[in-house]
């Protein structure tokens, strides 16, 4: 079969473009979409309540780390533990969170904190609370009938 020279060029161009396109999609899906939060940190979702640091949810002062406090949250349908927490103004905090059941969100309104909590994985975010006030934590991943009632609160106090 004789293929016209230009048709051949276009065919090669088309196939090459398709391959590049698929590669880009595949690579970005792998690196962005399918990667669990904070890469390798895992926890058995069945034993969350007995596994440190999740056996003691809430704020804890730490020494010798790049942050001053660790703030531990355990999510489950349809609440967070703790349901409310006070953080001193200016504190550098590592937020550490996981879920005991299904996927939940963890968005702190008015801040950059927006994590997805996946069963079996630990999500972490280091931030400095440099604005006083109340910050609502909301679940932004649909998790069931109580999804819209799933909240907690961070109170940054002076
Ligand atoms: Cu938890 Cu939506």
Coordinates of N, CA, C and O and ligand atoms in Angstrom, one line a residue:
X1 N 0.8 -1.2 0.0 CA 0.0 0.0 0.0 C 0.9 1.2 0.0 O 1.9 1.3 0.8
X2 N 0.5 2.2 -0.9 CA 1.3 3.4 -0.9 C 0.7 4.5 0.0 O -0.5 4.8 -0.2
X3 N 1.5 5.0 0.9 CA 1.0 6.1 1.7 C 1.7 7.4 1.3 O 2.9 7.4 1.1
X4 N 0.8 8.4 1.0 CA 1.4 9.6 0.6 C 2.3 10.2 1.7 O 2.1 10.0 2.9
X5 N 3.4 10.9 1.3 CA 4.4 11.3 2.2 C 3.8 12.2 3.3 O 4.1 12.0 4.5
X6 N 2.9 13.1 2.9 CA 2.3 14.0 4.0 C 1.4 13.2 5.0 O 1.4 13.5 6.1
X7 N 0.7 12.3 4.4 CA -0.2 11.5 5.3 C 0.7 10.7 6.3 O 0.3 10.6 7.5
X8 N 1.8 10.3 5.8 CA 2.7 9.5 6.7 C 3.3 10.5 7.8 O 3.3 10.1 9.0
X9 N 3.6 11.7 7.4 CA 4.1 12.6 8.4 C 3.1 12.9 9.5 O 3.3 12.9 10.7
X10 N 1.8 13.1 9.0 CA 0.7 13.4 9.9 C 0.4 12.3 10.8 O 0.1 12.4 12.0
X11 N 0.5 11.1 10.2 CA 0.3 9.9 11.0 C 1.3 9.8 12.1 O 1.0 9.5 13.3
X12 N 2.6 10.0 11.8 CA 3.6 9.9 12.8 C 3.4 11.0 13.8 O 3.5 10.8 15.1
X13 N 3.1 12.2 13.4 CA 2.9 13.3 14.3 C 1.7 13.0 15.2 O 1.8 13.2 16.4
X14 N 0.6 12.4 14.7 CA -0.5 12.1 15.5 C -0.2 11.1 16.5 O -0.6 11.2 17.7
X15 N 0.5 10.0 16.1 CA 0.8 8.9 17.1 C 1.7 9.4 18.1 O 1.6 9.2 19.3
X16 N 2.7 10.2 17.7 CA 3.7 10.8 18.7 C 3.0 11.6 19.7 O 3.2 11.5 20.9
X17 N 2.1 12.5 19.2 CA 1.3 13.4 20.1 C 0.5 12.6 21.1 O 0.5 12.9 22.3
X18 N -0.1 11.5 20.6 CA -0.9 10.7 21.5 C -0.1 10.0 22.5 O -0.5 10.0 23.7
X19 N 1.1 9.5 22.1 CA 2.0 8.9 23.1 C 2.4 9.9 24.2 O 2.3 9.6 25.4
X20 N 2.8 11.1 23.8 CA 3.2 12.1 24.7 C 2.1 12.4 25.7 O 2.2 12.5 26.9
X21 N 0.9 12.6 25.1 CA -0.3 12.9 25.9 C -0.6 11.9 26.9 O -0.8 12.2 28.1
X22 N -0.6 10.6 26.5 CA -0.9 9.5 27.4 C 0.2 9.4 28.5 O -0.1 9.2 29.7
X23 N 1.5 9.7 28.1 CA 2.6 9.6 29.1 C 2.4 10.7 30.2 O 2.5 10.4 31.4
X24 N 2.0 11.9 29.7 CA 1.8 13.0 30.6 C 0.7 12.7 31.6 O 0.8 12.8 32.8
X25 N -0.4 12.2 31.0 CA -1.6 11.9 31.9 C -1.2 10.8 32.9 O -1.5 10.9 34.1
X26 N -0.5 9.8 32.4 CA -0.2 8.6 33.2 C 0.8 9.1 34.3 O 0.5 8.7 35.5
X27 N 1.8 9.8 34.0 CA 2.8 10.2 35.0 C 2.1 11.2 36.0 O 2.3 11.0 37.2
X28 N 1.3 12.1 35.6 CA 0.8 13.0 36.5 C -0.3 12.3 37.4 O -0.4 12.6 38.6
X29 N -1.0 11.4 36.9 CA -1.9 10.6 37.7 C -1.2 9.8 38.7 O -1.6 9.8 39.9
X30 N 0.0 9.3 38.3 CA 0.7 8.5 39.3 C 1.3 9.4 40.4 O 1.2 9.0 41.5
X31 N 1.9 10.5 40.0 CA 2.5 11.3 41.0 C 1.6 12.2 41.8 O 1.8 12.4 43.0
X32 N 0.5 12.6 41.2 CA -0.4 13.5 41.9 C -1.6 12.8 42.5 O -1.9 13.0 43.7
X33 N -2.3 12.0 41.7 CA -3.6 11.5 42.1 C -3.5 10.3 42.9 O -4.2 10.2 44.0
X34 N -2.7 9.4 42.6 CA -2.7 8.1 43.2 C -1.7 7.9 44.4 O -1.7 6.9 45.0
X35 N -1.0 9.0 44.6 CA 0.0 8.9 45.7 C -0.7 9.1 47.0 O -1.5 10.1 47.2
X36 N -0.5 8.3 48.0 CA -1.1 8.5 49.3 C -0.5 9.7 50.0 O 0.6 10.1 49.7
X37 N -1.3 10.3 50.9 CA -0.8 11.5 51.6 C 0.5 11.2 52.3 O 0.6 10.1 52.9
X38 N 1.5 12.1 52.3 CA 2.8 12.0 52.9 C 3.5 10.6 52.7 O 4.2 10.1 53.5
X39 N 3.2 10.1 51.5 CA 4.0 9.0 50.9 C 4.0 7.7 51.6 O 3.3 6.8 51.1
X40 N 4.7 7.6 52.7 CA 4.8 6.2 53.2 C 4.3 6.0 54.6 O 4.3 4.9 55.1
X41 N 3.9 7.1 55.2 CA 3.4 6.9 56.6 C 2.1 6.2 56.6 O 1.1 6.6 56.0
X42 N 2.1 5.1 57.3 CA 0.9 4.3 57.3 C 0.5 3.9 58.7 O 1.3 4.0 59.7
X43 N -0.8 3.5 58.9 CA -1.3 3.1 60.2 C -2.4 2.1 59.9 O -3.2 2.3 58.9
X44 N -2.5 1.0 60.7 CA -3.6 0.1 60.5 C -4.9 0.7 61.0 O -5.0 1.0 62.1
X45 N -5.8 0.9 60.0 CA -7.1 1.6 60.4 C -7.8 0.9 61.5 O -8.6 1.6 62.2
X46 N -7.6 -0.4 61.7 CA -8.3 -1.1 62.8 C -7.8 -0.7 64.1 O -8.5 -0.9 65.1
X47 N -6.5 -0.4 64.2 CA -5.8 -0.1 65.5 C -5.5 1.3 65.7 O -4.6 1.6 66.6
X48 N -6.2 2.2 65.1 CA -5.9 3.6 65.2 C -5.9 4.1 66.7 O -5.0 4.8 67.1
X49 N -7.0 3.6 67.4 CA -7.2 4.1 68.8 C -6.0 3.7 69.7 O -5.9 4.3 70.8
X50 N -5.3 2.6 69.3 CA -4.3 2.1 70.2 C -2.9 2.4 69.7 O -1.9 2.0 70.2
X51 N -2.8 3.1 68.5 CA -1.5 3.4 67.9 C -1.1 4.8 68.1 O -1.9 5.7 67.8
X52 N 0.1 5.0 68.7 CA 0.6 6.4 68.8 C 0.8 7.0 67.4 O 1.2 6.3 66.5
X53 N 0.6 8.3 67.3 CA 0.1 9.3 68.3 C -1.4 9.3 68.4 O -2.0 10.1 69.1
X54 N -2.1 8.4 67.6 CA -3.6 8.6 67.5 C -4.3 8.1 68.8 O -5.5 8.3 68.9
X55 N -3.6 7.4 69.7 CA -4.2 7.0 71.0 C -4.5 8.2 71.9 O -5.2 8.2 72.8
X56 N -3.8 9.4 71.5 CA -4.0 10.6 72.3 C -4.2 11.8 71.4 O -3.3 12.6 71.1
X57 N -5.4 11.9 70.8 CA -5.7 13.0 69.9 C -5.7 14.3 70.7 O -5.9 14.4 71.9
X58 N -5.3 15.4 70.0 CA -5.3 16.7 70.6 C -3.9 17.3 70.4 O -3.0 16.8 69.6
X59 N -3.7 18.4 71.1 CA -2.4 19.2 71.0 C -1.4 18.7 72.0 O -1.7 18.5 73.2
X60 N -0.2 18.6 71.5 CA 0.9 18.1 72.4 C 2.1 18.9 72.1 O 2.5 19.1 71.0
X61 N 2.8 19.5 73.2 CA 4.0 20.2 73.0 C 5.1 19.2 72.8 O 5.2 18.1 73.4
X62 N 6.0 19.5 71.8 CA 7.1 18.6 71.5 C 8.5 19.4 71.6 O 8.5 20.6 71.4
X63 N 9.5 18.7 71.8 CA 10.8 19.3 72.0 C 11.8 18.7 70.9 O 11.6 17.6 70.5
X64 N 12.7 19.6 70.4 CA 13.7 19.1 69.5 C 13.3 18.8 68.1 O 13.9 18.1 67.4
X65 N 12.1 19.3 67.7 CA 11.7 19.2 66.4 C 11.6 20.5 65.7 O 11.7 21.6 66.3
X66 N 11.3 20.5 64.4 CA 11.2 21.7 63.7 C 9.9 22.5 64.0 O 9.7 23.6 63.5
X67 N 9.0 21.8 64.7 CA 7.8 22.4 65.1 C 7.6 22.3 66.6 O 8.3 21.5 67.2
X68 N 6.8 23.2 67.2 CA 6.6 23.3 68.6 C 5.6 22.4 69.2 O 5.6 21.9 70.3
X69 N 4.6 22.1 68.3 CA 3.4 21.3 68.8 C 3.1 20.3 67.7 O 3.3 20.5 66.6
X70 N 2.5 19.2 68.2 CA 1.9 18.2 67.3 C 0.4 18.2 67.6 O 0.0 18.1 68.8
X71 N -0.4 18.3 66.6 CA -1.9 18.4 66.7 C -2.5 17.2 66.0 O -2.4 17.1 64.8
X72 N -2.9 16.2 66.8 CA -3.4 14.9 66.3 C -4.9 14.9 66.2 O -5.6 15.2 67.1
X73 N -5.4 14.5 65.0 CA -6.8 14.3 64.8 C -7.1 12.9 64.3 O -6.4 12.4 63.4
X74 N -8.2 12.3 64.8 CA -8.7 11.1 64.3 C -10.1 11.3 63.7 O -11.0 11.8 64.4
X75 N -10.3 11.0 62.4 CA -11.5 11.2 61.8 C -12.3 9.9 61.7 O -11.7 8.9 61.5
X76 N -13.6 10.0 61.9 CA -14.4 8.8 61.6 C -15.8 9.3 61.3 O -16.1 10.5 61.7
X77 N -16.6 8.6 60.7 CA -18.0 9.0 60.3 C -18.8 9.3 61.6 O -19.0 8.3 62.3
X78 N -19.2 10.5 61.9 CA -19.1 11.7 61.1 C -18.6 12.8 62.0 O -19.2 13.8 62.3
X79 N -17.4 12.6 62.6 CA -16.8 13.5 63.5 C -15.3 13.5 63.5 O -14.7 12.5 62.9
X80 N -14.7 14.5 64.1 CA -13.3 14.5 64.4 C -13.0 14.4 65.8 O -13.8 15.0 66.6
X81 N -11.9 13.8 66.2 CA -11.5 13.8 67.6 C -10.1 14.4 67.7 O -9.2 13.9 67.0
X82 N -10.0 15.5 68.3 CA -10.9 16.3 69.2 C -11.9 17.0 68.4 O -11.7 17.4 67.2
X83 N -13.1 17.3 69.0 CA -14.1 18.1 68.3 C -13.8 19.6 68.4 O -14.5 20.4 67.7
X84 N -12.9 20.0 69.2 CA -12.5 21.4 69.3 C -11.1 21.4 70.0 O -10.9 20.6 70.9
X85 N -10.2 22.3 69.6 CA -8.9 22.4 70.2 C -8.4 23.8 70.2 O -8.7 24.6 69.3
X86 N -7.7 24.1 71.3 CA -7.1 25.5 71.4 C -5.6 25.4 71.1 O -4.9 24.5 71.5
X87 N -5.2 26.4 70.3 CA -3.8 26.5 69.9 C -3.3 27.9 70.2 O -4.0 28.8 69.9
X88 N -2.1 28.0 70.8 CA -1.6 29.3 71.1 C -1.2 30.0 69.9 O -0.6 29.4 69.0
X89 N -1.4 31.3 69.9 CA -1.1 32.2 68.7 C 0.4 32.1 68.4 O 1.2 32.2 69.3
X90 N 0.8 31.9 67.2 CA 2.1 31.9 66.8 C 2.8 30.5 66.8 O 4.0 30.4 66.5
X91 N 2.0 29.5 67.3 CA 2.6 28.2 67.4 C 2.9 27.5 66.0 O 2.0 27.6 65.1
X92 N 4.1 26.9 65.9 CA 4.4 26.2 64.7 C 3.9 24.7 65.0 O 4.4 24.1 65.9
X93 N 3.0 24.3 64.2 CA 2.3 23.0 64.5 C 2.3 22.0 63.4 O 2.2 22.4 62.2
X94 N 2.6 20.8 63.8 CA 2.5 19.7 62.7 C 1.1 19.1 63.0 O 0.9 18.5 64.0
X95 N 0.3 19.2 62.0 CA -1.0 18.5 62.1 C -0.9 17.1 61.6 O -0.3 16.9 60.5
X96 N -1.3 16.1 62.4 CA -1.2 14.7 62.0 C -2.6 14.1 62.1 O -3.2 14.2 63.1
X97 N -3.0 13.5 61.0 CA -4.4 13.1 61.0 C -4.5 11.8 60.2 O -3.8 11.5 59.3
X98 N -5.5 11.0 60.6 CA -5.9 9.8 59.8 C -7.4 9.5 60.0 O -8.1 10.2 60.8
X99 N -7.9 8.5 59.4 CA -9.3 8.1 59.5 C -9.4 6.7 59.9 O -8.6 5.8 59.6
X100 N -10.5 6.4 60.7 CA -10.7 5.0 61.1 C -11.6 4.2 60.2 O -11.6 3.0 60.3
X101 N -12.3 4.9 59.3 CA -13.2 4.2 58.4 C -13.0 4.5 56.9 O -12.1 4.0 56.3
X102 N -13.8 5.5 56.5 CA -13.8 5.8 55.0 C -12.9 7.0 54.8 O -12.3 7.6 55.7
X103 N -12.8 7.4 53.5 CA -12.1 8.6 53.2 C -12.8 9.9 53.7 O -14.0 10.0 53.5
X104 N -12.1 10.7 54.4 CA -12.7 12.0 54.8 C -11.8 13.1 54.4 O -10.6 12.9 54.1
X105 N -12.3 14.3 54.4 CA -11.5 15.5 54.1 C -11.1 16.1 55.4 O -11.6 15.8 56.5
X106 N -10.1 17.1 55.3 CA -9.7 17.8 56.4 C -9.3 19.2 55.9 O -8.1 19.4 55.6
X107 N -10.3 20.1 55.9 CA -10.0 21.4 55.4 C -10.2 22.4 56.5 O -11.2 22.4 57.1
X108 N -9.2 23.2 56.8 CA -9.3 24.2 57.8 C -9.6 25.5 57.1 O -8.8 26.1 56.4
X109 N -10.9 26.0 57.2 CA -11.3 27.2 56.5 C -10.5 28.4 56.8 O -10.2 28.6 58.0
X110 N -10.1 29.1 55.9 CA -9.3 30.3 56.1 C -7.8 30.1 56.2 O -7.1 31.0 56.5
X111 N -7.4 28.8 56.0 CA -5.9 28.5 56.0 C -5.6 27.7 54.7 O -6.5 27.4 53.9
X112 N -4.3 27.3 54.6 CA -3.9 26.5 53.5 C -4.1 25.0 53.8 O -3.7 24.2 52.9
X113 N -4.5 24.7 54.9 CA -4.6 23.3 55.3 C -5.8 22.6 54.6 O -7.0 23.0 54.8
X114 N -5.5 21.7 53.7 CA -6.6 21.0 53.0 C -6.0 19.6 52.7 O -5.3 19.4 51.7
X115 N -6.4 18.6 53.5 CA -5.8 17.3 53.3 C -6.9 16.3 53.0 O -8.1 16.5 53.4
X116 N -6.5 15.2 52.4 CA -7.4 14.1 52.3 C -7.0 13.0 53.3 O -5.8 12.7 53.3
X117 N -7.9 12.5 54.0 CA -7.6 11.4 55.0 C -8.0 10.1 54.4 O -9.2 9.9 54.2
X118 N -7.1 9.2 54.2 CA -7.4 7.9 53.6 C -7.1 6.8 54.6 O -6.1 6.9 55.3
X119 N -8.0 5.8 54.7 CA -7.8 4.8 55.7 C -6.5 4.1 55.5 O -6.1 3.8 54.3
X120 N -5.7 3.9 56.5 CA -4.4 3.3 56.4 C -3.2 4.2 56.2 O -2.1 3.8 56.3
X121 N -3.5 5.5 55.9 CA -2.5 6.5 55.7 C -2.5 7.6 56.7 O -3.6 8.0 57.2
X122 N -1.4 8.2 56.9 CA -1.3 9.3 57.8 C -1.0 10.6 57.0 O -0.1 10.6 56.2
X123 N -1.9 11.6 57.2 CA -1.7 12.9 56.5 C -1.1 13.9 57.5 O -1.5 14.0 58.6
X124 N -0.1 14.6 56.9 CA 0.6 15.6 57.8 C 0.7 16.9 57.1 O 0.8 17.0 55.9
X125 N 0.7 18.0 57.9 CA 0.8 19.3 57.4 C 1.4 20.2 58.5 O 0.9 20.3 59.6
X126 N 2.5 20.9 58.2 CA 3.2 21.8 59.2 C 2.8 23.2 58.8 O 2.9 23.6 57.7
X127 N 2.3 23.9 59.8 CA 1.9 25.3 59.6 C 2.1 26.1 60.9 O 2.2 25.5 62.0
X128 N 2.1 27.4 60.7 CA 2.1 28.3 61.9 C 0.8 29.0 62.0 O 0.3 29.6 61.0
X129 N 0.2 29.0 63.1 CA -1.1 29.6 63.3 C -0.8 31.1 63.8 O -0.5 31.3 65.0
X130 N -0.7 32.0 62.8 CA -0.3 33.4 63.2 C -1.5 34.3 63.1 O -1.3 35.5 63.0
X131 N -2.7 33.8 63.1 CA -3.9 34.6 63.2 C -4.8 34.1 64.3 O -5.2 32.9 64.3
X132 N -5.2 35.0 65.2 CA -6.1 34.6 66.3 C -7.5 34.4 65.7 O -7.9 35.0 64.8
X133 N -8.2 33.6 66.4 CA -9.6 33.4 66.0 C -10.0 31.9 65.9 O -9.3 31.0 66.3
X134 N -11.3 31.8 65.5 CA -11.8 30.4 65.3 C -11.7 29.9 63.9 O -12.1 30.7 63.0
X135 N -11.2 28.7 63.7 CA -11.1 28.2 62.4 C -11.8 26.9 62.3 O -11.5 25.9 63.0
X136 N -12.8 26.8 61.4 CA -13.6 25.7 61.3 C -12.9 24.6 60.5 O -12.4 24.9 59.4
X137 N -13.0 23.4 60.9 CA -12.5 22.2 60.2 C -13.7 21.6 59.5 O -14.6 21.2 60.2
X138 N -13.6 21.4 58.2 CA -14.7 20.8 57.6 C -14.3 19.6 56.7 O -13.1 19.5 56.3
X139 N -15.2 18.6 56.6 CA -14.9 17.5 55.7 C -15.4 17.8 54.3 O -16.5 18.1 54.1
X140 N -14.4 17.7 53.4 CA -14.8 18.1 52.0 C -14.7 16.9 51.1 O -14.6 17.0 49.9
X141 N -14.8 15.7 51.7 CA -14.9 14.5 50.8 C -16.2 13.8 51.2 O -16.4 13.6 52.4
X142 N -17.1 13.6 50.3 CA -18.3 13.0 50.7 C -18.1 11.6 51.3 O -17.5 10.8 50.8
X143 N -18.7 11.5 52.5 CA -18.4 10.3 53.3 C -19.7 9.6 53.8 O -19.6 8.6 54.5
X144 N -20.8 10.1 53.4 CA -22.1 9.4 53.9 C -23.1 10.4 54.3 O -22.9 11.6 54.2
X145 N -24.2 9.9 55.0 CA -25.3 10.7 55.3 C -25.0 11.9 56.2 O -25.6 13.0 56.2
X146 N -24.0 11.7 57.1 CA -23.6 12.8 58.1 C -22.5 13.7 57.6 O -22.0 14.5 58.4
X147 N -22.1 13.5 56.3 CA -21.0 14.3 55.8 C -21.0 15.8 56.1 O -20.1 16.3 56.6
X148 N -22.2 16.4 55.9 CA -22.3 17.8 56.0 C -22.2 18.3 57.5 O -22.1 19.5 57.8
X149 N -22.4 17.3 58.4 CA -22.4 17.7 59.9 C -21.0 17.5 60.5 O -20.8 17.7 61.7
X150 N -20.1 17.0 59.6 CA -18.7 16.6 60.2 C -17.8 17.8 60.2 O -17.3 18.2 59.2
X151 N -17.6 18.3 61.5 CA -16.8 19.5 61.7 C -16.0 19.4 63.0 O -16.3 18.5 63.8
X152 N -15.0 20.2 63.1 CA -14.3 20.4 64.3 C -13.8 21.9 64.3 O -14.2 22.6 63.3
X153 N -13.1 22.3 65.3 CA -12.8 23.7 65.4 C -11.4 23.9 66.0 O -11.1 23.3 67.0
X154 N -10.6 24.8 65.4 CA -9.3 25.2 66.0 C -9.5 26.6 66.5 O -9.9 27.5 65.7
X155 N -9.2 26.8 67.8 CA -9.3 28.1 68.3 C -7.9 28.6 68.6 O -7.2 28.1 69.4
X156 N -7.5 29.6 67.8 CA -6.1 30.2 68.0 C -6.3 31.3 69.0 O -6.9 32.3 68.8
X157 N -5.6 31.1 70.2 CA -5.8 32.1 71.3 C -4.5 32.8 71.6 O -3.4 32.2 71.6
X158 N -4.7 34.1 72.0 CA -3.5 34.9 72.3 C -3.1 34.7 73.8 O -3.9 34.4 74.6
Ligands
LIG1 CU1 -16.3 13.0 56.4 CU2 -17.4 13.9 54.6

